[in-house]
XYZ file of N, CA and C in Angstrom:
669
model
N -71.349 198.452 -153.471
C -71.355 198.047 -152.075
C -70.327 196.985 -151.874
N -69.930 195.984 -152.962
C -68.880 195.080 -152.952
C -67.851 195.708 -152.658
N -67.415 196.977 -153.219
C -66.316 197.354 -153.524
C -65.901 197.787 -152.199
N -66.917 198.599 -151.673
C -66.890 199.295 -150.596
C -66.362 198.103 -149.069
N -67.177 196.936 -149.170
C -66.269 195.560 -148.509
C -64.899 195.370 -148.522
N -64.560 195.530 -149.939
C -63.563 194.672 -150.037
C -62.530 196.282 -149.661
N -62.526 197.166 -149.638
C -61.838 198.441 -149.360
C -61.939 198.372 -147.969
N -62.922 198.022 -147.533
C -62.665 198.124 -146.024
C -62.122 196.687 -145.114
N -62.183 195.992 -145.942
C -60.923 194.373 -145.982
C -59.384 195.221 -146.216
N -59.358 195.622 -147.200
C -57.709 195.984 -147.193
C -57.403 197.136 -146.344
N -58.089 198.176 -145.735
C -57.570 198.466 -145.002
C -57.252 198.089 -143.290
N -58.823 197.556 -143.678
C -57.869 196.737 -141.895
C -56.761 195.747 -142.055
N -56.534 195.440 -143.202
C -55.203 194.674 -143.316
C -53.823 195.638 -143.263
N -54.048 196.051 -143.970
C -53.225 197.333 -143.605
C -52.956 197.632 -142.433
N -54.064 197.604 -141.656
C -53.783 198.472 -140.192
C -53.266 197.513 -139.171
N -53.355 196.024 -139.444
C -52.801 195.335 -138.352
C -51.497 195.336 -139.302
N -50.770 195.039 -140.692
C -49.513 194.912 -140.872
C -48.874 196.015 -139.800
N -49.622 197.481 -139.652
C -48.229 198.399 -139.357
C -48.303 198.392 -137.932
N -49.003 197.840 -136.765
C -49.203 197.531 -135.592
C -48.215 196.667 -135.546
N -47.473 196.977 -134.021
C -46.269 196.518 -133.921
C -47.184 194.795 -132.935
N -46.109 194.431 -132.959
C -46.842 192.343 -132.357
C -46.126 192.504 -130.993
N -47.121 192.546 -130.207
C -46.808 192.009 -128.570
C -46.716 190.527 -128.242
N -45.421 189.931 -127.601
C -45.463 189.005 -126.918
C -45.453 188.475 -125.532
N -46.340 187.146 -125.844
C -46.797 187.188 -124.083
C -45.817 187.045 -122.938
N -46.000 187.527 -121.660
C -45.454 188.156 -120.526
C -45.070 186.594 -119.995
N -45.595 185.138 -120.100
C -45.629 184.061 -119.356
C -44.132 183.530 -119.938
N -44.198 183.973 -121.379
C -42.927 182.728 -122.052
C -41.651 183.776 -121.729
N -41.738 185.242 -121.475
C -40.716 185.323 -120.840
C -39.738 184.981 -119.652
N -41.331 185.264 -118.117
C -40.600 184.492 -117.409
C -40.297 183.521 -117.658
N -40.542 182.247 -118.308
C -39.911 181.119 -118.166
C -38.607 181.099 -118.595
N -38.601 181.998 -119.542
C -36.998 182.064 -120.348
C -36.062 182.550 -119.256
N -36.166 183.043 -118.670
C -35.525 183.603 -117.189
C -35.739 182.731 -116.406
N -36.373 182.258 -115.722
C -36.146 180.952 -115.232
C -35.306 179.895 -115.169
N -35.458 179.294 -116.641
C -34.485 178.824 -117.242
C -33.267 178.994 -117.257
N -32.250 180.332 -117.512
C -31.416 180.696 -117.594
C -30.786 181.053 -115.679
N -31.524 180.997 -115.085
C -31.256 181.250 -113.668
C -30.657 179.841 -113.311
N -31.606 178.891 -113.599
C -31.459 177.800 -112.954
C -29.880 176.851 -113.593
N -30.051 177.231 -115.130
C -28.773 176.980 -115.694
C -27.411 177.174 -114.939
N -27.449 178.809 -114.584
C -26.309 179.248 -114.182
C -25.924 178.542 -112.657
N -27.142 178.296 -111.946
C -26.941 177.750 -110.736
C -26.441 176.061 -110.735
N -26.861 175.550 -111.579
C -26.122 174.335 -111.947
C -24.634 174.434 -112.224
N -24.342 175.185 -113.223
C -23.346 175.321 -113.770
C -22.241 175.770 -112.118
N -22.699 176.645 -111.617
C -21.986 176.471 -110.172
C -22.089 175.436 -109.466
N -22.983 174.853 -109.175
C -22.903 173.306 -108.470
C -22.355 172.604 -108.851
N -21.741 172.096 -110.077
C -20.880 171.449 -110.841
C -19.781 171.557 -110.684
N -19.326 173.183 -111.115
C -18.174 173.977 -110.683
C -17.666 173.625 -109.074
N -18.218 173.650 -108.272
C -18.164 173.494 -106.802
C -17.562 172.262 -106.800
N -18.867 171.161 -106.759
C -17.698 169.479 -106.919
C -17.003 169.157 -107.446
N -16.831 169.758 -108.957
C -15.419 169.693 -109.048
C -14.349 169.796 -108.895
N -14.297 171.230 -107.831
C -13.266 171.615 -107.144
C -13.071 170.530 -105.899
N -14.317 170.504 -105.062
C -14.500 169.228 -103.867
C -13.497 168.529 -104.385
N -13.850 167.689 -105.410
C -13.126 166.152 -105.988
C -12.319 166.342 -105.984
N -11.716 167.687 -106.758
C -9.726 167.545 -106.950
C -9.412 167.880 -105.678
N -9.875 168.525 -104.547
C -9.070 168.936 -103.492
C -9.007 167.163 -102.743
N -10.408 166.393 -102.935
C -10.340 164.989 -102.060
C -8.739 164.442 -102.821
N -8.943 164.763 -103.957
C -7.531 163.742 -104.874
C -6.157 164.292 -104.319
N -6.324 165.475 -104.001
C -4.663 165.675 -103.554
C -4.548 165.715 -102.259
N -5.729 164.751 -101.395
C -4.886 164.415 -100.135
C -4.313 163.453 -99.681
N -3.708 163.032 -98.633
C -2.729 161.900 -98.431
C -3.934 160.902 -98.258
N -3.247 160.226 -99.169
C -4.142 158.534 -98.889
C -3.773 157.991 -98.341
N -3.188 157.912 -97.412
C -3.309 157.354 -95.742
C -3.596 157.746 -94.353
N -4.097 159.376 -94.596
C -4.866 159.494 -93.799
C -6.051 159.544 -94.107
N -6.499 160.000 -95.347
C -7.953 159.483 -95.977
C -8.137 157.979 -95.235
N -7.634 157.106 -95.361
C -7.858 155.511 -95.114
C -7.971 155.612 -93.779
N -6.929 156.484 -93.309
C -6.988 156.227 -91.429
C -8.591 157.139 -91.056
N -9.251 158.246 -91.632
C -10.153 158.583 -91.660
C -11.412 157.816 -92.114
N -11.348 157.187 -93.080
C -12.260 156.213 -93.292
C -12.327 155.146 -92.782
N -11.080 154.488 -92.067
C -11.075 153.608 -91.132
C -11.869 153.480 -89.663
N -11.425 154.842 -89.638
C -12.136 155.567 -88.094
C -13.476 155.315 -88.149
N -14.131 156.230 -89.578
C -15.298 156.286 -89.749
C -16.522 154.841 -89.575
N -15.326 153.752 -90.181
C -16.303 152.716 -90.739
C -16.120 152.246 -89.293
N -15.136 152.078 -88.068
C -15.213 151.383 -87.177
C -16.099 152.582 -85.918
N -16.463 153.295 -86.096
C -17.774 154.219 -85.550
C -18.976 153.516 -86.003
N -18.966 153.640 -87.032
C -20.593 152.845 -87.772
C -20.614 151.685 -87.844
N -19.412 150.864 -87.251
C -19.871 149.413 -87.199
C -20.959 148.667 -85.834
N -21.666 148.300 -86.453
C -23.123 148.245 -85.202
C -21.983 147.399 -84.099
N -22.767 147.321 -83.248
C -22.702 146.966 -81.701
C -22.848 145.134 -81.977
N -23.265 144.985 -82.210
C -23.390 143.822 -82.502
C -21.861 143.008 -82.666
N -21.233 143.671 -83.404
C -19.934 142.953 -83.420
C -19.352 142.990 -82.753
N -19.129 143.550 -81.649
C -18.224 143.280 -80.219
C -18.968 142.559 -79.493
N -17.898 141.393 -78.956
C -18.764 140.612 -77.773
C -18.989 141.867 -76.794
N -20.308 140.886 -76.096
C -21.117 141.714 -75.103
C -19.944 141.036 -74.051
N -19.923 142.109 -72.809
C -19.379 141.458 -71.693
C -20.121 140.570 -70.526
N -19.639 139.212 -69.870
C -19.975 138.494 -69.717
C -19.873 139.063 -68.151
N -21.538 138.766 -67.911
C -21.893 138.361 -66.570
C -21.966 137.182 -65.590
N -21.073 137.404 -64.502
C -21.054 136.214 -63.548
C -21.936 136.032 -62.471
N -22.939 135.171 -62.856
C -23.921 134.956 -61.867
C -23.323 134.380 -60.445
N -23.924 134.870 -59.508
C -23.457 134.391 -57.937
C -23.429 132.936 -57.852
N -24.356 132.132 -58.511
C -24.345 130.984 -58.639
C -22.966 129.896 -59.476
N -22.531 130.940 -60.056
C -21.267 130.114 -60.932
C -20.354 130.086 -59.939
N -20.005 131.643 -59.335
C -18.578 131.557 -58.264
C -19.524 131.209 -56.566
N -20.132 130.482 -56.791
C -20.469 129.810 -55.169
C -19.672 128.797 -54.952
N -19.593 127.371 -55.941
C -18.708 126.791 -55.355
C -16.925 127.223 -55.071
N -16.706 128.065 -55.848
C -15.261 128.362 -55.996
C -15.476 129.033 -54.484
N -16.036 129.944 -53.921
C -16.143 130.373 -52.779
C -16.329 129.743 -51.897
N -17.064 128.713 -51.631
C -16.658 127.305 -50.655
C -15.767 126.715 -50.897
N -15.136 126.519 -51.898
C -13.691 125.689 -51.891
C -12.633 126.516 -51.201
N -12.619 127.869 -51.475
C -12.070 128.741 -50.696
C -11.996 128.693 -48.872
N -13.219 129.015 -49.069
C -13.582 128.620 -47.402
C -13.505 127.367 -46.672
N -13.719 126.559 -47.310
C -13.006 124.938 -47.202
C -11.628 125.179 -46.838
N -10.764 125.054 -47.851
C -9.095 125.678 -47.766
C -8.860 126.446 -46.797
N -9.826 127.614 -46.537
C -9.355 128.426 -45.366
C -9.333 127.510 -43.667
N -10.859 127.083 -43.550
C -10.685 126.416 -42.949
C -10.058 125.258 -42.635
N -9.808 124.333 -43.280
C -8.950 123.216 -43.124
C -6.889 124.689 -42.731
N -6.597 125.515 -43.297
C -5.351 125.925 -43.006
C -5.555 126.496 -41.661
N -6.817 127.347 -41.062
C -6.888 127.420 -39.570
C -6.490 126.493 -38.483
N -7.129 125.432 -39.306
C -7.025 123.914 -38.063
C -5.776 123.836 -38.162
N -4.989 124.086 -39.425
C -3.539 123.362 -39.571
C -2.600 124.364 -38.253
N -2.846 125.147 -38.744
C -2.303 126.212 -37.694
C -2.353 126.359 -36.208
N -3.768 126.018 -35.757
C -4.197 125.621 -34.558
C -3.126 124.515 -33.831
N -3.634 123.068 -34.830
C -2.517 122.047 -34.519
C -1.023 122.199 -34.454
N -0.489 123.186 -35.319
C 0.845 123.149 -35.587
C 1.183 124.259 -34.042
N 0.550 125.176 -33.167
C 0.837 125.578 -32.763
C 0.606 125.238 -31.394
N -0.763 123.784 -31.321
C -0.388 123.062 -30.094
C 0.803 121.952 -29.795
N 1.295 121.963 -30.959
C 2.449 121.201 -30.800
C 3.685 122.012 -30.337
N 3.590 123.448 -31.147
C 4.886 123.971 -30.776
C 4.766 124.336 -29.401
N 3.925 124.867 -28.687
C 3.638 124.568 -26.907
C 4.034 123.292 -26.640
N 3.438 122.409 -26.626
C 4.022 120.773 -26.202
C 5.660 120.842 -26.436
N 6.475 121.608 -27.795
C 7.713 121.047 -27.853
C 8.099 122.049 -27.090
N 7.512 123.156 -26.027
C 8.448 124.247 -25.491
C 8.511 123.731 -23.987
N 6.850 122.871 -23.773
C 7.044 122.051 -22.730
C 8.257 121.070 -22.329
N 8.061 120.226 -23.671
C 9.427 119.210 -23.106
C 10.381 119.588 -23.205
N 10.761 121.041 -24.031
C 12.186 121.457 -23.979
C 12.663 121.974 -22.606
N 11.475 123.223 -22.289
C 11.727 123.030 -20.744
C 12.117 122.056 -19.639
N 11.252 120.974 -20.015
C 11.470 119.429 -18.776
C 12.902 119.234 -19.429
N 12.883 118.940 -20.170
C 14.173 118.186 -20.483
C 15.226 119.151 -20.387
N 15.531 120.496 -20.602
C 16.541 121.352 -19.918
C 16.246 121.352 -17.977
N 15.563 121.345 -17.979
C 15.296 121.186 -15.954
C 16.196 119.402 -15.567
N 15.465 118.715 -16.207
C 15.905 117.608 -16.100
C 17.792 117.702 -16.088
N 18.055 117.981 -17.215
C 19.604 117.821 -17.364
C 20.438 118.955 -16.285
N 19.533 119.768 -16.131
C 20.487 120.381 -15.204
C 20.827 119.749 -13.698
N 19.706 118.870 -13.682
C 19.703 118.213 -12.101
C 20.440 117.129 -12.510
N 20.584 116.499 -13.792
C 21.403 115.487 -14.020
C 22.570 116.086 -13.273
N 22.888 117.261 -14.259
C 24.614 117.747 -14.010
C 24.371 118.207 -12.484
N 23.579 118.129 -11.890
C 24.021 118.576 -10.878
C 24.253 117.707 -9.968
N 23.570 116.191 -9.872
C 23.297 115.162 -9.237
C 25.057 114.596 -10.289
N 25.390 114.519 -11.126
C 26.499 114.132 -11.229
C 28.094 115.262 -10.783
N 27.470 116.559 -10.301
C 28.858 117.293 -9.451
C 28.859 116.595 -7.981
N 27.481 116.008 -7.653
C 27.019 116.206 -6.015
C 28.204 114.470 -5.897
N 27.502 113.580 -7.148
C 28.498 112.122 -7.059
C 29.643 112.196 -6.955
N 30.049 113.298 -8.086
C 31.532 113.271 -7.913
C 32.148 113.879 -6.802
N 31.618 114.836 -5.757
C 32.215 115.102 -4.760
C 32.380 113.886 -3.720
N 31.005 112.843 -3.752
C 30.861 112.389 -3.030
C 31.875 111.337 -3.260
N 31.984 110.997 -4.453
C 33.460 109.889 -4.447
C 34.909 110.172 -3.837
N 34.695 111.858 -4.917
C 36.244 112.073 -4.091
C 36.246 112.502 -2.373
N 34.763 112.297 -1.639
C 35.284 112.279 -0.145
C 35.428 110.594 0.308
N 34.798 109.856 -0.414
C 35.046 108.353 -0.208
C 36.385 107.805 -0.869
N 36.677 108.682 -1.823
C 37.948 108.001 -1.895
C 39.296 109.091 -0.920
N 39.090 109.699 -0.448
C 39.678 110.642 0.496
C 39.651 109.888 1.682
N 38.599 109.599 1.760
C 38.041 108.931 3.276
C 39.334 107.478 3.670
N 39.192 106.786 2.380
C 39.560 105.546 2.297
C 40.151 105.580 2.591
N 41.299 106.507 1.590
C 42.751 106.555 1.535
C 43.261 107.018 2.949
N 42.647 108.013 3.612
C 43.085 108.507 4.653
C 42.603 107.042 5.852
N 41.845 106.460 5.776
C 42.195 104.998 6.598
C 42.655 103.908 6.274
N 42.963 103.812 4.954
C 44.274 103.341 4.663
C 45.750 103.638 5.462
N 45.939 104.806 5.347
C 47.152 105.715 5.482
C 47.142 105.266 7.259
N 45.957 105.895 7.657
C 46.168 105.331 9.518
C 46.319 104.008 9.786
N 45.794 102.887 8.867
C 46.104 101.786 9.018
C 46.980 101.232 8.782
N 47.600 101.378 7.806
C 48.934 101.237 7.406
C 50.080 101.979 8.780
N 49.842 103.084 8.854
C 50.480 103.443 9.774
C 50.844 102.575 11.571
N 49.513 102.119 11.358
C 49.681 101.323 12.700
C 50.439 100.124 12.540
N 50.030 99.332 11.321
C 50.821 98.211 11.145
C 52.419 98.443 10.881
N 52.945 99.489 10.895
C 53.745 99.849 10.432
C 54.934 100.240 11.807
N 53.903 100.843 13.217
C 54.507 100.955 14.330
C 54.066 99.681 14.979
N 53.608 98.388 14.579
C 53.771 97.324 15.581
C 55.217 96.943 15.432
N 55.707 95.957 16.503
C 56.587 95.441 16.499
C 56.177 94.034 15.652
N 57.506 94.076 14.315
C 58.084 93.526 13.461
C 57.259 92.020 13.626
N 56.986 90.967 14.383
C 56.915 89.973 14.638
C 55.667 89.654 14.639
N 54.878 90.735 15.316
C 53.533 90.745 15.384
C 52.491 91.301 14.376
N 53.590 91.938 13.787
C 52.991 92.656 11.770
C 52.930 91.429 10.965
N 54.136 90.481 11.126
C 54.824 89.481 10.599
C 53.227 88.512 10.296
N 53.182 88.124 12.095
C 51.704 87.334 11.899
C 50.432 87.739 10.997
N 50.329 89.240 11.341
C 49.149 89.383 10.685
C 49.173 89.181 9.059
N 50.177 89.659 8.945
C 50.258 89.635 7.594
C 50.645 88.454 6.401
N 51.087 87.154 7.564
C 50.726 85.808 7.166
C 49.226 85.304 6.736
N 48.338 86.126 7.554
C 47.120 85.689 7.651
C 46.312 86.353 6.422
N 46.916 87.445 5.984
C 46.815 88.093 4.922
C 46.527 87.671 3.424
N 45.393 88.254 2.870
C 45.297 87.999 1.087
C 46.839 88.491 0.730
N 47.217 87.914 -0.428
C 48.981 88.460 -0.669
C 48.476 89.999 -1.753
N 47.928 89.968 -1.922
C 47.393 91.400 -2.794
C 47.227 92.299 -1.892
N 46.615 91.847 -0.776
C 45.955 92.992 0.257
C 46.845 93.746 1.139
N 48.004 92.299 1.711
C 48.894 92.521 2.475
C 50.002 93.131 1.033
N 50.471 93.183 0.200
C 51.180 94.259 -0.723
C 50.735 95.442 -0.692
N 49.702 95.664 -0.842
C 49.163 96.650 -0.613
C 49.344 97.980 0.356
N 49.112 97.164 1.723
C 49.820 97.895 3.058
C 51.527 98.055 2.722
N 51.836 97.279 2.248
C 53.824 97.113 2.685
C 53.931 98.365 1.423
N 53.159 98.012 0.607
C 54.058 99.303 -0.507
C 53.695 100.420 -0.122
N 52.709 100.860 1.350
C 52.443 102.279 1.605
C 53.051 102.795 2.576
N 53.783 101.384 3.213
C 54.862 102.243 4.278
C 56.418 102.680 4.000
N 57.354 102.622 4.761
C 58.457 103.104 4.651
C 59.228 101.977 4.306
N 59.978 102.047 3.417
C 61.101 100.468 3.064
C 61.974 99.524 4.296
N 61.856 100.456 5.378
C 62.726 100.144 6.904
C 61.554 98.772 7.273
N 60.362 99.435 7.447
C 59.376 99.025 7.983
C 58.917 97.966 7.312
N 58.570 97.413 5.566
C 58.315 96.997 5.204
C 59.265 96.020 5.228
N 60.591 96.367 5.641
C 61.603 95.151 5.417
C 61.419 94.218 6.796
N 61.236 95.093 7.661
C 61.400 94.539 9.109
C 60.154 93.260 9.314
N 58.826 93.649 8.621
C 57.902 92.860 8.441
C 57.887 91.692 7.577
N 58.728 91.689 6.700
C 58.549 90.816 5.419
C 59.796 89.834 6.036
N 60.536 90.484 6.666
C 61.827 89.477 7.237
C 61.033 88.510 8.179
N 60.060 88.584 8.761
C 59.027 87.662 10.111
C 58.510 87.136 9.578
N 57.713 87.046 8.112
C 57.195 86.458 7.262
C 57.777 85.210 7.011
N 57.095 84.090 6.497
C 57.798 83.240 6.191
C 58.365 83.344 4.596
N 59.099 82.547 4.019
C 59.594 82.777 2.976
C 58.254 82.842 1.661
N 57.633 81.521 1.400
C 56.957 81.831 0.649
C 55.631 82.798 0.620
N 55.610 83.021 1.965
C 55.050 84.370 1.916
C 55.256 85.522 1.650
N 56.524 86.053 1.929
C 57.252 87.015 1.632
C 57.414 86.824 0.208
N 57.665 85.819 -0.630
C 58.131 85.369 -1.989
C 56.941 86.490 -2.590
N 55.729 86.039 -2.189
C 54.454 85.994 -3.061
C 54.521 87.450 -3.426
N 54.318 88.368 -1.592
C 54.418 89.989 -1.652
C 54.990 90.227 -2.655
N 56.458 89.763 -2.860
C 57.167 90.426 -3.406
C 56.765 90.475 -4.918
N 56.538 89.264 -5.262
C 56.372 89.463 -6.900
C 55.012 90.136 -7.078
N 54.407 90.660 -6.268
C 53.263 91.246 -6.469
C 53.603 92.932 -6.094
N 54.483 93.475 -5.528
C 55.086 94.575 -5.316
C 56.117 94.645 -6.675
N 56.620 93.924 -7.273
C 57.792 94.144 -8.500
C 56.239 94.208 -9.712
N 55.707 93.713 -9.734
C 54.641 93.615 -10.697
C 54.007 94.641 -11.031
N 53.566 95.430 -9.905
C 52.780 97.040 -9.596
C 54.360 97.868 -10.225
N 55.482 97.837 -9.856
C 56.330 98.595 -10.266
C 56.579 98.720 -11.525
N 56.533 97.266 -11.927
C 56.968 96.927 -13.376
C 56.136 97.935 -14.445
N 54.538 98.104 -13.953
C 53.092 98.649 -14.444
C 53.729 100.139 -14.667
N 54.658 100.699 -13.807
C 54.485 102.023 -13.699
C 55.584 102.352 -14.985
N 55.313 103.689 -15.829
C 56.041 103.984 -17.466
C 58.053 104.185 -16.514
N 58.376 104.452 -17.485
C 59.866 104.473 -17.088
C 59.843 105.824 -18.129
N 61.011 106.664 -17.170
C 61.148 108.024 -18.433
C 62.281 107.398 -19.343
């Protein structure tokens, strides 16, 4: 019966040696797994490396002007001043000083332009005025030259009369005579006449005329 054990020990040994060995279904997938995920690395790698060399062969100064850009996009807000608000209260007085100024240059204007009326006034008076001057000095001067017209022309008749008295009776008057006054008459008549009178005269009367008639002559230019 031992024997019969141990015979049926070696052959089930037997029978699992020639049975082929299954392995389990779990450690395969993983081995696949594994090898998937490998290869997918191995491309991700592959990839940035290409990335990197293409970043290396571009111009590094527009890289910089690009990263420049970039960093002054993402620089917070904070670093630019905020812009400054002007409360109504800051520019109030500047706005009354304004209006101050304005007003005070209204008044100036006001004044400056009641004056220039006032100076159009007196320019007026005073052109009215001068014209009546000049006119009150044409009206004088006519009026002289009819007074001295006047004169002369009764001069001239007076003279004339003394001139047709008889000799003797001129003689007298003209004794009685200023010696300026009576020269006067004798140098406006005729030399006949003046002689005939001055001869009735007495001498130093006649003397006087005379040097007062050579005197007036003497006055007059010589060519």
């Amino acid at each position: 019966m031992a024997k019969a054990k141990v015979s049926a020990r070696t052959g089930a040994a037997r029978s699992a040696r020639k049975a082929p060995k299954r392995k389990p279904r779990g450690a395969l997938a993983a081995i696949c797994a594994l090898l998937v995920t490998s290869g997918l690395l191995r491309l991700a790698v592959g990839a940035s490396e290409a990335i990197a060399r293409e970043g290396d062969t571009a111009p590094k100064p527009q890289l910089e002007a690009a990263l420049a850009a970039d960093a002054a996009k993402a620089r917070p807000a904070a670093d630019q001043p905020a812009p400054r608000v002007v409360a109504e209260a800051d520019i109030k007085p500047l706005l009354e000083a304004l209006d101050a100024r304005e007003a005070r240059l209204r008044k100036r204007e006001s004044a400056i332009d009641v004056r220039m009326q006032a100076l159009a006034v007196a320019e007026e008076e005073i052109e009215r005025k001068m014209q009546a001057l000049a006119e009150a000095e044409t009206s004088l001067k006519q009026t002289l030259a009819l007074a001295r017209t006047a004169a002369s022309d009764d001069v001239d008749k007076l003279t004339d009369v003394y001139a047709n008295m008889k000799p003797k009776q001129a003689a007298a008057l003209f004794e009685e005579m200023d010696p300026q006054f009576a020269a006067g008459f004798l140098g406006r008549m005729r030399p006949d006449a003046a002689a005939a009178i001055m001869a009735g005269m007495t001498p130093q009367s006649a003397y006087l005329v005379s040097v007062i008639l050579a005197g007036r002559n003497a006055d007059v230019p010589k060519e």
